[in-house]
Tab-separated table of C-alpha atoms and ligand atoms in Angstrom:
chain	number	residue	atom	x	y	z
Q	1	UNK	CA	-25.281	-5.736	-13.295
Q	2	UNK	CA	-22.127	-4.834	-11.695
Q	3	UNK	CA	-19.001	-4.804	-13.784
Q	4	UNK	CA	-16.140	-7.193	-13.456
Q	5	UNK	CA	-14.310	-5.119	-10.948
Q	6	UNK	CA	-17.304	-3.401	-9.544
Q	7	UNK	CA	-18.404	-6.183	-7.195
Q	8	UNK	CA	-21.787	-6.194	-5.663
Q	9	UNK	CA	-24.440	-3.365	-5.744
Q	10	UNK	CA	-24.133	-0.887	-3.008
Q	11	UNK	CA	-27.338	-1.694	-1.114
Q	12	UNK	CA	-26.734	-5.394	-0.949
Q	13	UNK	CA	-26.517	-6.721	2.516
Q	14	UNK	CA	-24.236	-9.690	1.892
Q	15	UNK	CA	-21.661	-8.799	-0.732
Q	16	UNK	CA	-18.898	-10.777	-2.273
Q	17	UNK	CA	-15.568	-9.159	-2.215
Q	18	UNK	CA	-14.627	-8.541	-5.863
Q	19	UNK	CA	-10.931	-8.670	-6.575
Q	20	UNK	CA	-9.738	-9.804	-3.200
Q	21	UNK	CA	-9.468	-13.610	-3.479
Q	22	UNK	CA	-11.854	-16.517	-3.554
Q	23	UNK	CA	-14.221	-17.168	-0.781
Q	24	UNK	CA	-13.964	-13.934	1.111
Q	25	UNK	CA	-17.164	-11.904	1.842
Q	26	UNK	CA	-18.112	-8.802	3.623
Q	27	UNK	CA	-21.275	-7.857	5.409
Q	28	UNK	CA	-22.402	-4.262	5.724
Q	29	UNK	CA	-23.179	-3.827	9.314
Q	30	UNK	CA	-23.712	-0.391	10.924
Q	31	UNK	CA	-22.628	0.999	7.628
Q	32	UNK	CA	-19.368	-0.785	7.970
Q	33	UNK	CA	-17.989	-3.588	5.959
Q	34	UNK	CA	-17.079	-6.533	8.107
Q	35	UNK	CA	-14.979	-9.634	7.015
Q	36	UNK	CA	-17.280	-12.663	7.213
Q	37	UNK	CA	-15.276	-15.735	6.364
Q	38	UNK	CA	-11.865	-16.993	7.006
Q	39	UNK	CA	-9.304	-16.034	4.460
Q	40	UNK	CA	-5.948	-14.382	4.344
Q	41	UNK	CA	-6.301	-11.480	6.828
Q	42	UNK	CA	-5.247	-8.244	5.139
Q	43	UNK	CA	-2.664	-6.237	7.181
Q	44	UNK	CA	-4.354	-3.729	9.399
Q	45	UNK	CA	-7.960	-4.183	8.400
Q	46	UNK	CA	-10.495	-2.303	10.501
Q	47	UNK	CA	-12.483	-5.461	11.252
Q	48	UNK	CA	-15.562	-3.734	12.604
Q	49	UNK	CA	-15.281	-0.017	12.246
Q	50	UNK	CA	-18.067	1.749	14.172
Q	51	UNK	CA	-19.028	-1.160	16.454
Q	52	UNK	CA	-18.582	1.048	19.478
Q	53	UNK	CA	-20.990	3.602	18.004
Q	54	UNK	CA	-18.191	6.084	16.993
Q	55	UNK	CA	-16.502	6.591	13.650
Q	56	UNK	CA	-13.167	4.880	13.504
Q	57	UNK	CA	-9.966	6.954	13.675
Q	58	UNK	CA	-9.507	7.868	17.276
Q	59	UNK	CA	-6.860	5.452	18.563
Q	60	UNK	CA	-4.033	5.646	21.137
Q	61	UNK	CA	-1.562	5.023	18.244
Q	62	UNK	CA	-2.623	7.204	15.198
Q	63	UNK	CA	-1.506	5.909	11.838
Q	64	UNK	CA	1.769	7.225	10.494
Q	65	UNK	CA	0.190	9.143	7.669
Q	66	UNK	CA	-2.845	11.339	7.350
Q	67	UNK	CA	-4.451	13.451	4.657
Q	68	UNK	CA	-6.883	16.068	5.825
Q	69	UNK	CA	-9.206	17.056	2.975
Q	70	UNK	CA	-11.855	19.755	2.903
Q	71	UNK	CA	-14.382	19.937	0.208
Q	72	UNK	CA	-16.699	22.822	-0.641
Q	73	UNK	CA	-20.101	21.644	-2.068
Q	74	UNK	CA	-21.308	23.025	-5.364
Q	75	UNK	CA	-24.180	25.485	-4.961
Q	76	UNK	CA	-26.678	23.149	-6.619
Q	77	UNK	CA	-26.028	20.307	-4.187
Q	78	UNK	CA	-29.149	19.959	-2.122
Q	79	UNK	CA	-30.240	17.862	0.766
Q	80	UNK	CA	-30.944	14.856	-1.450
Q	81	UNK	CA	-27.726	14.965	-3.242
Q	82	UNK	CA	-25.862	15.336	0.074
Q	83	UNK	CA	-27.689	12.165	1.133
Q	84	UNK	CA	-26.470	10.304	-1.983
Q	85	UNK	CA	-22.934	11.539	-1.482
Q	86	UNK	CA	-22.715	10.440	2.201
Q	87	UNK	CA	-24.152	7.137	1.178
Q	88	UNK	CA	-21.541	6.499	-1.395
Q	89	UNK	CA	-18.737	7.800	0.837
Q	90	UNK	CA	-19.786	5.649	3.728
Q	91	UNK	CA	-19.936	2.600	1.547
Q	92	UNK	CA	-16.620	3.100	-0.101
Q	93	UNK	CA	-14.873	4.074	3.125
Q	94	UNK	CA	-16.232	0.931	4.877
Q	95	UNK	CA	-15.036	-1.369	2.058
Q	96	UNK	CA	-11.641	0.299	1.925
Q	97	UNK	CA	-11.130	0.052	5.707
Q	98	UNK	CA	-11.954	-3.676	5.602
Q	99	UNK	CA	-9.555	-4.312	2.748
Q	100	UNK	CA	-12.000	-4.446	-0.128
Q	101	UNK	CA	-12.234	-2.458	-3.245
Q	102	UNK	CA	-15.038	0.000	-3.562
Q	103	UNK	CA	-17.426	-0.270	-6.499
Q	104	UNK	CA	-15.851	1.005	-9.659
Q	105	UNK	CA	-12.330	0.703	-8.374
Q	106	UNK	CA	-10.096	0.537	-11.368
Q	107	UNK	CA	-7.087	-0.650	-9.269
Q	108	UNK	CA	-9.030	-3.012	-6.931
Q	109	UNK	CA	-5.893	-4.879	-5.799
Q	110	UNK	CA	-4.644	-1.672	-4.097
Q	111	UNK	CA	-7.301	-2.084	-1.492
Q	112	UNK	CA	-5.976	-5.392	-0.304
Q	113	UNK	CA	-3.533	-4.022	2.309
Q	114	UNK	CA	-5.591	-1.588	4.462
Q	115	UNK	CA	-2.621	-1.046	6.797
Q	116	UNK	CA	-4.702	0.576	9.540
Q	117	UNK	CA	-6.701	2.700	7.122
Q	118	UNK	CA	-9.133	4.882	9.043
Q	119	UNK	CA	-11.539	7.243	7.301
Q	120	UNK	CA	-13.307	9.841	9.269
Q	121	UNK	CA	-16.084	11.929	7.702
Q	122	UNK	CA	-16.882	15.388	9.120
Q	123	UNK	CA	-19.346	18.195	8.436
Q	124	UNK	CA	-18.736	21.898	8.291
Q	125	UNK	CA	-21.603	24.329	9.124
Q	126	UNK	CA	-22.380	24.838	5.414
Q	127	UNK	CA	-23.211	21.140	4.817
Q	128	UNK	CA	-25.289	20.812	7.928
Q	129	UNK	CA	-27.419	23.869	7.239
Q	130	UNK	CA	-28.125	22.626	3.686
Q	131	UNK	CA	-29.556	19.402	5.196
Q	132	UNK	CA	-31.319	21.025	8.221
Q	133	UNK	CA	-31.439	24.764	8.507
Q	134	UNK	CA	-31.476	24.566	12.345
Q	135	UNK	CA	-29.275	21.403	12.610
Q	136	UNK	CA	-25.974	23.047	13.425
Q	137	UNK	CA	-24.845	23.440	17.022
Q	138	UNK	CA	-23.627	26.836	17.931
Q	139	UNK	CA	-19.994	25.790	18.057
Q	140	UNK	CA	-19.969	24.590	14.428
Q	141	UNK	CA	-18.520	27.862	13.186
Q	142	UNK	CA	-15.125	29.458	12.725
Q	143	UNK	CA	-13.345	29.861	16.053
Q	144	UNK	CA	-13.095	33.387	17.486
Q	145	UNK	CA	-10.145	35.354	16.143
Q	146	UNK	CA	-6.936	35.068	18.232
Q	147	UNK	CA	-4.236	37.656	18.340
Q	148	UNK	CA	-1.585	35.125	17.045
Q	149	UNK	CA	-3.636	34.060	14.023
Q	150	UNK	CA	-2.104	34.604	10.589
Q	151	UNK	CA	-4.885	32.671	8.892
Q	152	UNK	CA	-4.969	32.038	5.162
Q	153	UNK	CA	-8.231	31.259	3.363
Q	154	UNK	CA	-6.499	28.468	1.446
Q	155	UNK	CA	-6.058	26.422	4.714
Q	156	UNK	CA	-9.312	27.333	6.421
Q	157	UNK	CA	-12.996	26.444	6.482
Q	158	UNK	CA	-14.694	23.814	4.293
Q	159	UNK	CA	-18.146	22.045	4.058
Q	160	UNK	CA	-16.998	18.442	4.271
Q	161	UNK	CA	-14.032	16.866	5.912
Q	162	UNK	CA	-12.440	13.627	4.815
Q	163	UNK	CA	-9.662	12.587	7.143
Q	164	UNK	CA	-7.854	9.642	5.662
Q	165	UNK	CA	-5.237	8.054	7.973
Q	166	UNK	CA	-3.122	5.029	7.233
Q	167	UNK	CA	0.188	3.353	7.982
Q	168	UNK	CA	0.966	2.875	4.312
Q	169	UNK	CA	1.286	5.902	2.102
Q	170	UNK	CA	0.463	3.890	-1.085
Q	171	UNK	CA	-2.681	2.524	0.360
Q	172	UNK	CA	-3.606	6.034	1.592
Q	173	UNK	CA	-3.023	7.456	-1.867
Q	174	UNK	CA	-5.423	4.925	-3.363
Q	175	UNK	CA	-8.117	5.467	-0.776
Q	176	UNK	CA	-7.839	9.149	-1.122
Q	177	UNK	CA	-8.269	8.958	-4.864
Q	178	UNK	CA	-11.347	6.726	-4.518
Q	179	UNK	CA	-12.992	9.212	-2.169
Q	180	UNK	CA	-12.034	12.214	-4.275
Q	181	UNK	CA	-13.565	10.572	-7.372
Q	182	UNK	CA	-16.742	10.154	-5.266
Q	183	UNK	CA	-16.906	13.791	-4.296
Q	184	UNK	CA	-15.871	15.491	-7.605
Q	185	UNK	CA	-19.393	15.521	-9.040
Q	186	UNK	CA	-20.669	17.226	-5.817
Q	187	UNK	CA	-18.103	19.848	-5.093
Q	188	UNK	CA	-14.420	20.877	-5.251
Q	189	UNK	CA	-11.451	20.370	-3.064
Q	190	UNK	CA	-10.851	23.347	-0.849
Q	191	UNK	CA	-7.708	22.225	0.760
Q	192	UNK	CA	-5.610	18.987	1.152
Q	193	UNK	CA	-3.173	18.817	3.910
Q	194	UNK	CA	-0.941	15.684	4.222
Q	195	UNK	CA	0.973	15.005	7.438
Q	196	UNK	CA	3.229	12.300	8.944
Q	197	UNK	CA	4.352	10.848	12.256
Q	198	UNK	CA	6.957	8.185	13.027
Q	199	UNK	CA	6.626	5.019	10.912
Q	200	UNK	CA	4.799	2.226	12.516
Q	201	UNK	CA	7.141	-0.051	14.304
Q	202	UNK	CA	10.000	2.495	14.536
Q	203	UNK	CA	9.240	3.334	18.131
Q	204	UNK	CA	8.146	0.968	20.964
Q	205	UNK	CA	4.324	0.971	21.452
Q	206	UNK	CA	3.212	3.700	23.717
Q	207	UNK	CA	6.250	5.963	23.068
Q	208	UNK	CA	5.298	9.674	22.710
Q	209	UNK	CA	6.537	10.998	19.375
Q	210	UNK	CA	8.646	14.029	18.593
Q	211	UNK	CA	7.615	16.986	16.471
Q	212	UNK	CA	9.947	18.927	14.107
Q	213	UNK	CA	11.187	21.086	16.934
Q	214	UNK	CA	12.584	17.843	18.388
Q	215	UNK	CA	10.068	18.080	21.319
Q	216	UNK	CA	8.337	15.163	22.766
Q	217	UNK	CA	4.788	16.149	21.903
Q	218	UNK	CA	1.631	14.468	23.214
Q	219	UNK	CA	2.568	13.599	26.831
Q	220	UNK	CA	-0.416	15.089	28.615
Q	221	UNK	CA	-3.254	13.936	26.473
Q	222	UNK	CA	-6.409	12.176	27.418
Q	223	UNK	CA	-6.328	8.867	25.665
Q	224	UNK	CA	-9.053	6.736	23.993
Q	225	UNK	CA	-10.282	3.975	26.239
Q	226	UNK	CA	-10.221	6.065	29.337
Q	227	UNK	CA	-13.180	7.563	31.214
Q	228	UNK	CA	-11.649	11.013	31.134
Q	229	UNK	CA	-11.450	10.742	27.230
Q	230	UNK	CA	-15.072	9.560	26.989
Q	231	UNK	CA	-16.218	12.537	29.048
Q	232	UNK	CA	-14.150	15.124	27.220
Q	233	UNK	CA	-14.547	13.896	23.711
Q	234	UNK	CA	-17.868	12.306	23.006
Q	235	UNK	CA	-20.887	14.458	22.598
Q	236	UNK	CA	-23.607	13.685	25.158
Q	237	UNK	CA	-25.841	16.759	24.869
Q	238	UNK	CA	-27.141	19.062	22.038
Q	239	UNK	CA	-28.564	18.047	18.712
Q	240	UNK	CA	-29.647	14.384	18.704
Q	241	UNK	CA	-27.880	13.619	15.406
Q	242	UNK	CA	-24.433	14.284	17.066
Q	243	UNK	CA	-24.951	12.195	20.152
Q	244	UNK	CA	-21.874	9.825	20.332
Q	245	UNK	CA	-20.050	11.953	17.837
Q	246	UNK	CA	-17.385	14.679	18.547
Q	247	UNK	CA	-15.959	17.814	17.035
Q	248	UNK	CA	-12.633	18.262	15.261
Q	249	UNK	CA	-10.584	21.446	15.119
Q	250	UNK	CA	-7.711	21.516	12.665
Q	251	UNK	CA	-5.178	24.273	13.183
Q	252	UNK	CA	-2.389	24.450	10.717
Q	253	UNK	CA	0.461	25.887	12.708
Q	254	UNK	CA	3.629	27.059	10.961
Q	255	UNK	CA	6.859	26.295	12.847
Q	256	UNK	CA	9.801	28.507	12.076
Q	257	UNK	CA	12.694	26.083	12.109
Q	258	UNK	CA	15.270	28.759	10.980
Q	259	UNK	CA	14.775	30.891	14.049
Q	260	UNK	CA	14.305	27.873	16.348
Q	261	UNK	CA	17.768	26.826	15.256
Q	262	UNK	CA	19.132	29.926	16.779
Q	263	UNK	CA	17.917	29.042	20.375
Q	264	UNK	CA	20.204	27.240	22.762
Q	265	UNK	CA	19.096	24.184	24.811
Q	266	UNK	CA	18.154	26.132	28.022
Q	267	UNK	CA	16.133	28.555	25.939
Q	268	UNK	CA	14.286	25.730	24.092
Q	269	UNK	CA	13.522	23.955	27.378
Q	270	UNK	CA	12.359	27.085	29.075
Q	271	UNK	CA	9.919	27.777	26.168
Q	272	UNK	CA	8.050	24.576	26.711
Q	273	UNK	CA	8.802	23.908	30.446
Q	274	UNK	CA	10.019	20.363	29.663
Q	275	UNK	CA	13.379	18.748	28.988
Q	276	UNK	CA	14.160	18.193	25.300
Q	277	UNK	CA	15.774	14.783	25.854
Q	278	UNK	CA	13.282	12.961	28.012
Q	279	UNK	CA	10.268	15.223	27.881
Q	280	UNK	CA	10.223	15.395	31.703
Q	281	UNK	CA	8.890	18.665	33.254
Q	282	UNK	CA	11.824	20.873	34.325
Q	283	UNK	CA	10.885	19.978	37.969
Q	284	UNK	CA	10.885	16.234	37.375
Q	285	UNK	CA	12.905	13.226	36.160
Q	286	UNK	CA	10.519	11.272	34.045
Q	287	UNK	CA	8.303	12.224	31.133
Q	288	UNK	CA	5.091	11.550	33.006
Q	289	UNK	CA	6.101	13.192	36.324
Q	290	UNK	CA	3.613	15.922	37.398
Q	291	UNK	CA	5.038	19.459	36.897
Q	292	UNK	CA	5.529	21.480	40.057
Q	293	UNK	CA	4.618	24.991	39.081
Q	294	UNK	CA	5.463	26.290	42.505
Q	295	UNK	CA	9.162	25.043	42.603
Q	296	UNK	CA	11.705	27.890	42.656
Q	297	UNK	CA	15.415	28.150	41.810
Q	298	UNK	CA	18.007	29.297	44.282
Q	299	UNK	CA	17.561	32.711	42.872
Q	300	UNK	CA	13.779	32.591	43.583
Q	301	UNK	CA	12.586	32.255	40.020
Q	302	UNK	CA	10.018	29.597	39.254
Q	303	UNK	CA	11.729	26.531	37.643
Q	304	UNK	CA	8.949	26.249	35.132
Q	305	UNK	CA	8.461	29.654	33.458
Q	306	UNK	CA	4.932	30.892	34.098
Q	307	UNK	CA	4.644	31.808	30.366
Q	308	UNK	CA	6.131	28.454	29.121
Q	309	UNK	CA	3.897	26.468	26.844
Q	310	UNK	CA	3.310	23.794	29.483
Q	311	UNK	CA	2.200	26.259	32.117
Q	312	UNK	CA	-0.072	28.267	29.756
Q	313	UNK	CA	-1.628	25.221	28.028
Q	314	UNK	CA	-2.654	23.637	31.363
Q	315	UNK	CA	-6.002	25.182	32.425
Q	316	UNK	CA	-7.120	25.148	36.064
Q	317	UNK	CA	-10.594	24.222	34.658
Q	318	UNK	CA	-10.682	20.430	34.139
Q	319	UNK	CA	-13.292	20.961	31.397
Q	320	UNK	CA	-10.825	22.914	29.319
Q	321	UNK	CA	-9.111	19.846	27.935
Q	322	UNK	CA	-9.301	17.918	24.659
Q	323	UNK	CA	-7.511	15.084	22.809
Q	324	UNK	CA	-4.704	16.182	20.531
Q	325	UNK	CA	-3.570	14.393	17.426
Q	326	UNK	CA	-0.802	16.188	15.654
Q	327	UNK	CA	0.664	15.323	12.313
Q	328	UNK	CA	3.853	17.045	11.073
Q	329	UNK	CA	4.080	18.677	7.679
Q	330	UNK	CA	7.353	19.435	5.879
Q	331	UNK	CA	6.833	20.619	2.369
Q	332	UNK	CA	9.545	21.251	-0.299
Q	333	UNK	CA	10.854	24.736	-0.657
Q	334	UNK	CA	11.837	25.612	-4.249
Q	335	UNK	CA	14.693	27.885	-5.149
Q	336	UNK	CA	16.006	28.519	-1.548
Q	337	UNK	CA	19.737	29.094	-1.061
Q	338	UNK	CA	22.331	31.373	0.582
Q	339	UNK	CA	23.227	31.736	4.228
Q	340	UNK	CA	20.201	31.973	6.407
Q	341	UNK	CA	17.697	31.177	3.630
Q	342	UNK	CA	14.458	29.469	4.692
Q	343	UNK	CA	14.911	25.889	3.587
Q	344	UNK	CA	11.898	24.510	5.422
Q	345	UNK	CA	8.130	25.034	5.200
Q	346	UNK	CA	7.178	22.957	8.253
Q	347	UNK	CA	4.826	22.869	11.029
Q	348	UNK	CA	1.985	20.936	12.729
Q	349	UNK	CA	-1.396	19.880	11.525
Q	350	UNK	CA	-2.670	20.264	15.072
Q	351	UNK	CA	-5.932	18.293	15.467
Q	352	UNK	CA	-8.070	18.627	18.576
Q	353	UNK	CA	-11.164	16.453	19.411
Q	354	UNK	CA	-13.598	17.565	22.032
Q	355	UNK	CA	-17.300	17.591	22.718
Q	356	UNK	CA	-17.465	21.369	22.415
Q	357	UNK	CA	-14.619	23.402	20.802
Q	358	UNK	CA	-15.967	26.734	22.116
Q	359	UNK	CA	-16.010	25.477	25.752
Q	360	UNK	CA	-12.884	23.318	25.611
Q	361	UNK	CA	-10.474	24.334	22.906
Q	362	UNK	CA	-10.985	28.081	22.488
Q	363	UNK	CA	-10.153	29.156	26.039
Q	364	UNK	CA	-6.865	27.243	25.906
Q	365	UNK	CA	-5.982	28.807	22.529
Q	366	UNK	CA	-6.971	32.193	23.962
Q	367	UNK	CA	-4.559	31.748	26.905
Q	368	UNK	CA	-1.755	30.700	24.615
Q	369	UNK	CA	-2.387	33.673	22.337
Q	370	UNK	CA	-2.199	35.955	25.364
Q	371	UNK	CA	1.182	34.533	26.466
Q	372	UNK	CA	3.200	31.466	25.511
Q	373	UNK	CA	6.992	31.632	24.860
Q	374	UNK	CA	6.475	29.168	21.930
Q	375	UNK	CA	4.545	31.917	20.083
Q	376	UNK	CA	7.953	33.304	19.068
Q	377	UNK	CA	8.480	30.505	16.677
Q	378	UNK	CA	4.902	29.378	15.750
Q	379	UNK	CA	1.851	30.918	13.907
Q	380	UNK	CA	-1.468	29.435	13.102
Q	381	UNK	CA	-2.045	29.835	9.365
Q	382	UNK	CA	-5.156	27.667	8.941
Q	383	UNK	CA	-8.177	26.897	11.009
Q	384	UNK	CA	-11.306	24.766	10.494
Q	385	UNK	CA	-14.037	23.274	12.688
Q	386	UNK	CA	-16.083	20.174	11.835
Q	387	UNK	CA	-18.754	18.100	13.478
Q	388	UNK	CA	-17.894	14.389	13.437
Q	389	UNK	CA	-21.146	12.392	13.523
Q	390	UNK	CA	-21.305	9.017	15.236
Q	391	UNK	CA	-20.873	5.814	13.385
Q	392	UNK	CA	-23.452	5.134	10.598
Q	393	UNK	CA	-26.598	3.459	11.962
Q	394	UNK	CA	-26.936	-0.291	10.916
Q	395	UNK	CA	-27.250	-0.530	7.097
Q	396	UNK	CA	-27.109	3.273	6.933
Q	397	UNK	CA	-24.609	6.115	6.314
Q	398	UNK	CA	-22.592	8.536	8.337
Q	399	UNK	CA	-24.779	11.504	9.250
Q	400	UNK	CA	-28.092	9.770	8.452
Q	401	UNK	CA	-29.462	10.810	11.911
Q	402	UNK	CA	-29.239	14.570	10.735
Q	403	UNK	CA	-31.673	13.711	7.863
Q	404	UNK	CA	-34.118	12.290	10.340
Q	405	UNK	CA	-34.409	15.705	12.032
Q	406	UNK	CA	-34.809	18.051	9.084
Y	501	HEM	C1	3.286	24.302	16.703
Y	501	HEM	C2	2.597	24.476	17.768
Y	501	HEM	C3	2.740	23.763	19.122
Y	501	HEM	C4	3.765	22.961	19.502
Y	501	HEM	C5	5.118	22.778	18.818
Y	501	HEM	C6	3.401	22.319	20.684
Y	501	HEM	C7	4.171	21.563	21.465
Y	501	HEM	C8	3.851	21.016	22.788
Y	501	HEM	C9	4.768	20.332	23.701
Y	501	HEM	C10	6.111	19.914	23.313
Y	501	HEM	C11	4.009	20.025	24.779
Y	501	HEM	C12	4.551	19.283	25.983
Y	501	HEM	C13	4.366	17.751	25.891
Y	501	HEM	C14	2.925	17.353	25.978
Y	501	HEM	O1	2.218	17.283	26.939
Y	501	HEM	O2	2.411	17.125	24.867
Y	501	HEM	C15	2.687	20.510	24.548
Y	501	HEM	C16	1.650	20.430	25.459
Y	501	HEM	C17	0.387	20.850	25.305
Y	501	HEM	N1	-0.002	21.677	24.288
Y	501	HEM	FE1	1.034	22.301	22.671
Y	501	HEM	N2	2.123	22.766	21.025
Y	501	HEM	C18	1.737	23.611	20.045
Y	501	HEM	C19	0.486	24.172	19.935
Y	501	HEM	C20	-0.657	23.958	20.792
Y	501	HEM	C21	-1.897	24.615	20.640
Y	501	HEM	C22	-2.346	25.435	19.460
Y	501	HEM	C23	-2.652	24.157	21.678
Y	501	HEM	C24	-4.071	24.431	22.038
Y	501	HEM	C25	-4.776	25.490	21.591
Y	501	HEM	C26	-1.725	23.366	22.449
Y	501	HEM	C27	-2.126	22.682	23.646
Y	501	HEM	C28	-1.349	21.935	24.414
Y	501	HEM	C29	-1.875	21.324	25.612
Y	501	HEM	C30	-3.222	21.262	26.164
Y	501	HEM	C31	-0.717	20.662	26.202
Y	501	HEM	C32	-0.639	19.797	27.510
Y	501	HEM	C33	-0.480	20.789	28.677
Y	501	HEM	C34	-0.487	19.998	29.951
Y	501	HEM	O3	0.587	19.472	30.379
Y	501	HEM	O4	-1.565	19.975	30.551
Y	501	HEM	N3	-0.538	23.228	21.848
Y	501	HEM	N4	2.646	21.130	23.350
């Protein structure tokens, strides 16, 4: 029998929602918990995560907070134990996203306000190979080394990704703890990287946010719901278990705010090729104006510097594009003081989604490593690549298709 706060057993198809009010119920459909009956609607519940065949999480307006967690599986965790882990994680994530407490939740009321909670589960090469020796696509491996890399082990790699994003940091903390309690018997946390964006509601919908350099960041980005996005992001060839899934690259990029402070406005705008105030290309007036890379000044120099970030990041090859979701990080610096002291440990958790990171992401990163004025103030210090399986099959768990193949 389930305990008082445990609610229904995991495999039940129709389950009562313990601890979230009378008369409410959830149905597990496609591995996702779906609200069944009328009742007070919790703020920001993912009503039917996965109904489009994809894991939730990719939206035009990413939640304000996200924690990126990588777990390394213990050596003794085999294929069957991975199956159990994924079943538990899928179940708990589905409940949490719908505003219901997972089984065994000792603070079940904390699940009541999901606030846009989106939990994405990803696999590193190590996990995939333990389930199916030949199941990993070639791209599921560390990216090639780039000359700008200053990678640290403590921010790189990992067997399992849990990406927990939410508009409410309290809900997020609870969801994160529930998932980490699930995984602790199977492995250990390799890294945990929290990031933030503007608070929900602080900017008009559709406004491109700024990063900690003060730049409008995210203008030229294929957005969910467009044909371009579907083609670039969802996997349509390769191992069958990944069809309808995607890949996620996380680069932790340190931004040196101390030396950026020393740069004047023209220098800052030249580095990116866009205006700081409006985000417009230096050849345009509005943020979304197309840049004119041929335009020249009276002195004959190109208006947009050929080694600006904008020029270098834009490939001539339409395939070399991806969807960016960046979160800022800004960690406390202890014991800093004195003129010129480094008082910030800041940067971007630069996330990129694409069907194939080797074909789409790596060439752009390579171009930027070869030349990009922004490199003066930035350095990648962490790097990881994960496969993001499609949504769980009906009644199943995320990644179940991989087990069918092994
Ligand atoms: C801390 C590091 C970085 C900062 C501060 C940064 C900032 C920016 C800014 C301000 C823009 C212009 C506005 C926009 O379209 O979003 C931009 C564009 C872009 N960035 Fe970055 N970026 C960084 C790293 C990277 C990396 C590592 C990549 C890929 C490997 C990348 C790829 C792109 C792309 C593809 C664009 C759009 C280019 C276009 O207009 O077609 N960025 N970035």
